[in-house]
Each structure stands twice: as C-alpha cells, then as structure tokens.
C-alpha cells in the first residue's frame, strides 16, 4: 500500500461567488447572467481539499473573518477530515471572498478580496510549528502576505521538509527568497509575470524554466492548460501532455494539480508519474461546476486513470 503523505497547507481560504454568463457588462451596463454557484474556495483551501480527497492527511494553517463565512469555512475543513486546529477567526475583518465570472467555454476571470487572509503572519507559522514539523510537505501560494510565504520557505528548509510554492496570483517576487524551495509551480501567466518571458507553448515554457532554474530555483513545473505541464530540473526538461475532457468550469484546476501532485509525490511515485497523474486530476476538475466541489475523490480518480491507461 502507498505511503499516506502528511501535507500542511499554509495559505488562503475564500468563499467563491461564481457567475456563469454568456457576456460581461460594459461600464454602466446591467445584464443577466445564466447561473450562480456559491462554494468554498481560496487557492490554499482548494489545494488542501484536493490533497485530502486524494488520500493525504492534511493540516491547514489559515485565517478567516468574523462573518457568516468564517465558521462555515472551518466546518467545511472539519467535514472533509482536514485538521483545522490552526484555522482561526480574525475579528473586525471579512473572510476572503472571490467573485468569479465563467464564460461559455469554461474559462474564468477572478477578483480576490483577501480579507482575513492578510492577517496570516510569520508568528502564526511559529504557533503551528509542531504541526508543520510533523508534515512531510508544506504547500504555499500567494494569497497570504509574502513575508509569511518567505518565512515558511525558510522554516521548511531549516526543518528539511519538502516545500512547494504555487505563485498564484502572480506578483513580483524576490527570487533569492525562493531559492530553497523544492518545487516552484506557476501557470503560463504567472511564469510570464515572474520571469518576463512569454509562455504560450512548450518551447517558450522550456526557455522560461531555464531562466528560473538559472536564478536558483531548484525544480520548476510550469502548468500549461491544454498543453499539459513541463517538468524542469538541472538534468533537463520533460513534457507531460494534457488529457482531453469536456470542460465546463476551469476554476481551481491549478489548485487541483498542486494538491494532487503533492499527494502523489508524497506517496513515493516518481516525479514525472506524479505530474502525469496531477495533469489528469486537474483536467477532471474542470468537468464540474465550482472549485472544491468539482474535485474527484481518490476512488473516482483511480478508476478514470485506469480507464485511460489500459495497456
Ligand atoms: O484558483 C481558484 C481560486 O482562486 C478560487 O477558489 C478563488 O477563491 C481564488 O482564490
């Protein structure tokens, strides 16, 4: 039986308010949308849920607001079997929220209001040190303060814990501060924003990954949507193609990739194999509406993987 990974996510929790619409309003205009969905989201929480549904033991370190969404977000973690001991409510601040707009092709546009996520500080990482030290992987994103992200990378390095950073949403970063990461996993637009190099295909992704590796990042995976993913390290690059699915809502697909990759890798699978499986897990998440609620559990995923990999 595969090893059961212990994954800690230090990151965001939001509530997603998703509107499905055939068109988007011009300034001053009111139009009708077609459908609405309310669900739990936030890149950190989504990655935690993906890892949990794939079978990992998961620990969340996060902050929520003192509104309706705060307690229900904590309850959602608990219902899914995610340890939420270090998810605390902050007074006088809203929870993180994300109005999301999805077009008929399934493509999304997201505005994040960070709210309580901005209150997650390095001292909170220290307060969760015992739990974090018990993990074999720490996963980070950019919806919490950058100082907390950099602090946690140092914490993971000092304690020899595998550390994965998903630089989403993109923002200018100090590449020196991320040199001790084990995995740096941007999508095309994040890779472009951070490196200044366009990433529209696999060749451009290879050139961008080379630049990121040259700046000290140890291993890079660039997720490329319908072009799959590129895995890059000092020994070279490997491309893992995407899987074909009927996509209705791509929101959270990147998070599905990160959470599932952390789990597959933690189970001891070879890196490229973990990337291939994460590609499929992410693709399958786009076949349902919403973010966390579109993620497959392990049994459904394994059945789909087996069906697509019959020899
Ligand atoms: O990656 C998708 C997520 O981005 C959504 O759940 C939303 O909350 C934003 O954080």
XYZ file of C-alpha atoms and ligand atoms in Angstrom:
321
model
C 0.000 0.000 0.000
C 1.199 3.522 -0.834
C 2.571 5.674 1.998
C -0.048 8.122 3.319
C 1.508 11.594 2.972
C 1.163 14.293 5.653
C 0.637 17.602 3.902
C 0.416 21.031 5.551
C -1.030 23.960 3.623
C -0.143 27.452 4.826
C -2.493 29.554 2.762
C -5.759 31.181 1.896
C -9.399 30.284 2.379
C -12.085 32.160 0.431
C -15.734 31.833 -0.403
C -16.300 31.744 -4.167
C -19.297 33.510 -5.718
C -19.361 32.214 -9.262
C -21.499 33.718 -12.025
C -21.839 31.922 -15.338
C -22.529 34.372 -18.140
C -22.543 34.447 -21.932
C -21.293 38.043 -21.893
C -19.849 40.590 -19.493
C -21.232 44.079 -18.722
C -19.723 47.262 -20.111
C -19.258 50.188 -17.630
C -22.694 51.421 -16.505
C -24.492 48.425 -18.040
C -26.623 45.769 -16.263
C -27.047 42.385 -17.934
C -28.492 38.983 -16.974
C -26.208 36.076 -16.167
C -27.262 32.455 -16.666
C -26.333 30.657 -13.431
C -24.804 31.224 -9.964
C -22.837 28.978 -7.620
C -21.716 29.612 -4.025
C -18.924 27.415 -2.700
C -15.762 27.152 -0.651
C -12.575 28.206 -2.408
C -9.284 30.013 -1.993
C -6.142 28.629 -3.527
C -4.752 27.297 -0.244
C -8.015 25.694 0.848
C -8.563 24.210 -2.616
C -5.106 22.641 -2.601
C -5.725 21.251 0.887
C -9.045 19.739 -0.237
C -7.505 18.214 -3.380
C -4.746 16.617 -1.292
C -7.295 15.315 1.219
C -9.577 13.856 -1.458
C -6.529 12.150 -2.992
C -5.903 10.439 0.356
C -3.372 12.569 2.263
C -3.590 13.577 5.917
C -3.923 17.351 5.641
C -3.295 20.234 8.069
C -4.467 23.759 7.267
C -2.953 26.960 8.627
C -5.199 29.898 7.673
C -7.251 32.874 8.836
C -10.975 33.520 8.268
C -13.157 36.559 9.066
C -15.775 37.129 11.766
C -18.645 36.954 9.276
C -21.024 34.176 8.208
C -18.311 32.606 6.050
C -15.688 32.184 8.796
C -17.269 29.410 10.889
C -18.688 27.643 7.819
C -15.225 27.564 6.221
C -13.786 25.935 9.367
C -16.696 23.467 9.408
C -16.046 22.620 5.764
C -12.424 21.687 6.568
C -13.566 19.568 9.509
C -16.265 17.816 7.472
C -13.644 16.823 4.932
C -11.305 15.463 7.626
C -8.774 18.306 7.324
C -7.124 19.321 10.604
C -8.265 22.938 11.146
C -6.711 23.479 14.604
C -4.675 26.352 13.134
C -7.514 27.958 11.184
C -8.572 30.906 13.359
C -11.133 33.706 13.081
C -9.884 37.304 12.996
C -12.182 39.964 14.489
C -13.221 43.042 12.550
C -12.240 41.684 9.117
C -14.226 39.958 6.373
C -13.378 36.468 5.208
C -11.587 36.204 1.882
C -14.072 36.240 -0.992
C -13.758 35.705 -4.725
C -16.354 36.939 -7.227
C -15.697 34.674 -10.242
C -17.047 35.022 -13.784
C -17.123 31.993 -16.081
C -17.729 32.283 -19.833
C -19.400 29.631 -22.031
C -16.031 27.995 -22.844
C -15.437 27.345 -19.119
C -12.707 29.999 -18.852
C -12.772 32.102 -15.665
C -11.961 35.638 -14.508
C -11.437 36.094 -10.747
C -11.263 39.072 -8.373
C -9.969 38.113 -4.917
C -10.659 40.266 -1.854
C -8.149 38.838 0.609
C -9.787 39.960 3.876
C -8.624 37.816 6.800
C -6.042 36.006 4.640
C -3.852 39.095 5.024
C -3.756 38.511 8.784
C -1.763 35.267 8.484
C 1.669 36.286 9.794
C 5.041 34.604 10.443
C 4.101 34.386 14.154
C 1.183 32.143 13.143
C 3.633 29.827 11.386
C 5.638 29.648 14.621
C 2.433 28.943 16.556
C 1.771 25.990 14.221
C 5.407 24.809 14.285
C 4.684 21.418 15.895
C 2.080 20.515 13.299
C 4.244 21.814 10.447
C 7.274 19.847 11.645
C 5.192 16.672 11.565
C 4.404 17.164 7.852
C 6.409 15.711 5.002
C 5.393 18.522 2.661
C 4.379 22.179 3.087
C 2.371 23.845 0.307
C 2.221 27.628 -0.218
C 0.562 30.145 -2.559
C 0.400 33.952 -2.833
C -2.987 34.847 -1.315
C -1.381 35.451 2.092
C 1.313 38.069 2.898
C 4.589 37.497 1.028
C 6.546 37.851 4.296
C 4.669 34.786 5.597
C 5.408 32.840 2.415
C 9.139 33.642 2.585
C 9.228 32.862 6.316
C 7.567 29.485 5.755
C 10.009 28.592 2.953
C 12.890 29.229 5.408
C 11.071 27.222 8.098
C 10.638 24.265 5.728
C 14.272 24.419 4.600
C 15.562 24.578 8.179
C 13.429 21.594 9.175
C 14.153 19.620 5.960
C 10.503 19.499 4.927
C 9.652 19.366 1.217
C 8.217 22.734 0.167
C 6.051 23.539 -2.856
C 5.197 27.107 -3.903
C 2.399 27.918 -6.334
C 2.983 31.648 -7.104
C -0.691 32.448 -7.617
C -1.943 35.036 -8.118
C 1.265 36.332 -9.720
C 3.160 39.163 -8.129
C 6.735 40.458 -8.274
C 8.948 38.298 -6.064
C 12.413 38.075 -4.605
C 13.913 35.076 -6.411
C 16.601 34.787 -3.693
C 13.868 34.199 -1.114
C 12.573 31.168 -3.010
C 15.922 29.538 -3.829
C 15.449 26.874 -1.131
C 12.130 25.668 -2.483
C 11.807 22.101 -3.698
C 9.159 22.889 -6.327
C 8.110 26.158 -7.927
C 4.850 25.600 -9.858
C 3.456 28.572 -11.841
C 0.981 28.501 -14.730
C 1.725 30.276 -18.040
C 0.659 33.760 -16.933
C 2.383 33.507 -13.550
C 5.591 32.255 -15.215
C 5.439 35.250 -17.589
C 4.751 37.755 -14.792
C 7.683 36.467 -12.734
C 10.269 35.835 -15.471
C 9.247 38.494 -18.013
C 9.296 35.761 -20.698
C 6.142 34.897 -22.668
C 4.889 31.331 -22.129
C 2.407 30.343 -24.830
C 3.708 26.891 -25.770
C 6.038 24.133 -24.609
C 9.151 25.662 -26.256
C 8.570 29.014 -24.600
C 7.911 27.230 -21.302
C 11.282 25.446 -21.643
C 13.103 28.745 -22.164
C 11.278 30.316 -19.205
C 12.011 27.294 -16.976
C 15.721 27.554 -17.899
C 15.740 31.182 -16.776
C 14.026 30.314 -13.482
C 16.454 27.445 -12.858
C 19.400 29.739 -13.627
C 18.149 32.170 -10.993
C 18.454 29.469 -8.333
C 15.035 27.773 -8.227
C 15.728 24.025 -7.883
C 12.799 22.408 -9.680
C 10.168 24.066 -11.812
C 6.870 22.749 -13.127
C 5.007 25.075 -15.493
C 1.373 24.085 -15.943
C 0.196 24.841 -19.470
C -3.545 24.133 -19.519
C -4.424 22.225 -22.680
C -0.680 21.808 -23.402
C -0.117 19.765 -20.225
C 2.859 20.503 -17.962
C 6.601 20.939 -18.235
C 8.851 19.479 -15.520
C 12.298 21.098 -15.365
C 15.408 20.447 -13.305
C 19.176 20.607 -13.705
C 19.119 17.285 -15.607
C 16.760 18.615 -18.312
C 13.083 19.038 -19.202
C 10.240 16.581 -19.581
C 6.858 17.368 -21.075
C 3.683 15.641 -19.797
C 0.767 16.112 -22.229
C -2.732 17.090 -21.114
C -5.755 14.792 -21.038
C -8.850 15.559 -23.101
C -12.044 16.239 -21.146
C -15.277 18.168 -21.690
C -14.571 21.294 -19.647
C -17.375 23.409 -18.148
C -15.524 25.432 -15.472
C -11.739 25.637 -15.212
C -11.767 27.421 -11.822
C -9.477 25.674 -9.349
C -7.820 23.387 -11.915
C -4.381 24.733 -10.959
C -5.151 24.051 -7.298
C -6.310 20.534 -8.146
C -2.934 19.992 -9.854
C -0.920 21.230 -6.842
C -2.830 19.312 -4.152
C -2.867 16.073 -6.108
C 0.799 16.402 -7.181
C 1.869 16.896 -3.538
C -0.034 13.738 -2.619
C 1.183 11.530 -5.493
C 4.776 12.625 -4.883
C 4.381 12.064 -1.130
C 3.182 8.519 -1.823
C 6.573 7.878 -3.402
C 5.675 7.985 -7.092
C 8.454 9.111 -9.455
C 8.207 12.825 -10.247
C 7.102 12.539 -13.875
C 4.487 9.944 -12.968
C 3.155 12.289 -10.243
C 2.983 15.132 -12.804
C 1.072 12.958 -15.305
C -1.482 11.945 -12.687
C -1.840 15.539 -11.477
C -2.484 16.575 -15.105
C -5.420 14.180 -15.227
C -6.694 15.136 -11.763
C -6.660 18.830 -12.778
C -8.369 18.136 -16.120
C -11.140 16.142 -14.436
C -11.792 19.033 -12.027
C -12.839 21.196 -14.994
C -15.687 18.834 -15.895
C -17.801 20.019 -12.926
C -19.058 23.402 -11.753
C -17.354 25.173 -8.822
C -13.921 24.747 -7.281
C -13.650 22.260 -4.392
C -16.960 20.620 -5.244
C -15.654 19.703 -8.713
C -12.651 17.750 -7.331
C -12.679 13.945 -7.676
C -12.175 11.643 -4.710
C -9.438 9.029 -4.944
C -11.651 6.119 -5.983
C -13.188 8.067 -8.887
C -9.776 9.345 -9.920
C -8.156 5.896 -9.821
C -10.971 4.458 -11.958
C -10.514 7.225 -14.539
C -6.714 6.825 -14.505
C -7.016 3.075 -15.027
C -9.516 3.533 -17.875
C -7.178 5.955 -19.670
C -4.022 3.917 -19.141
C -5.100 0.434 -20.237
C -2.179 -1.332 -21.912
O -7.704 29.074 -8.045
C -9.069 29.283 -7.852
C -9.301 30.095 -6.629
O -8.767 31.392 -6.826
C -10.742 30.315 -6.265
O -11.241 29.326 -5.404
C -10.744 31.707 -5.662
O -11.126 31.737 -4.324
C -9.340 32.232 -5.856
O -8.578 32.093 -4.732
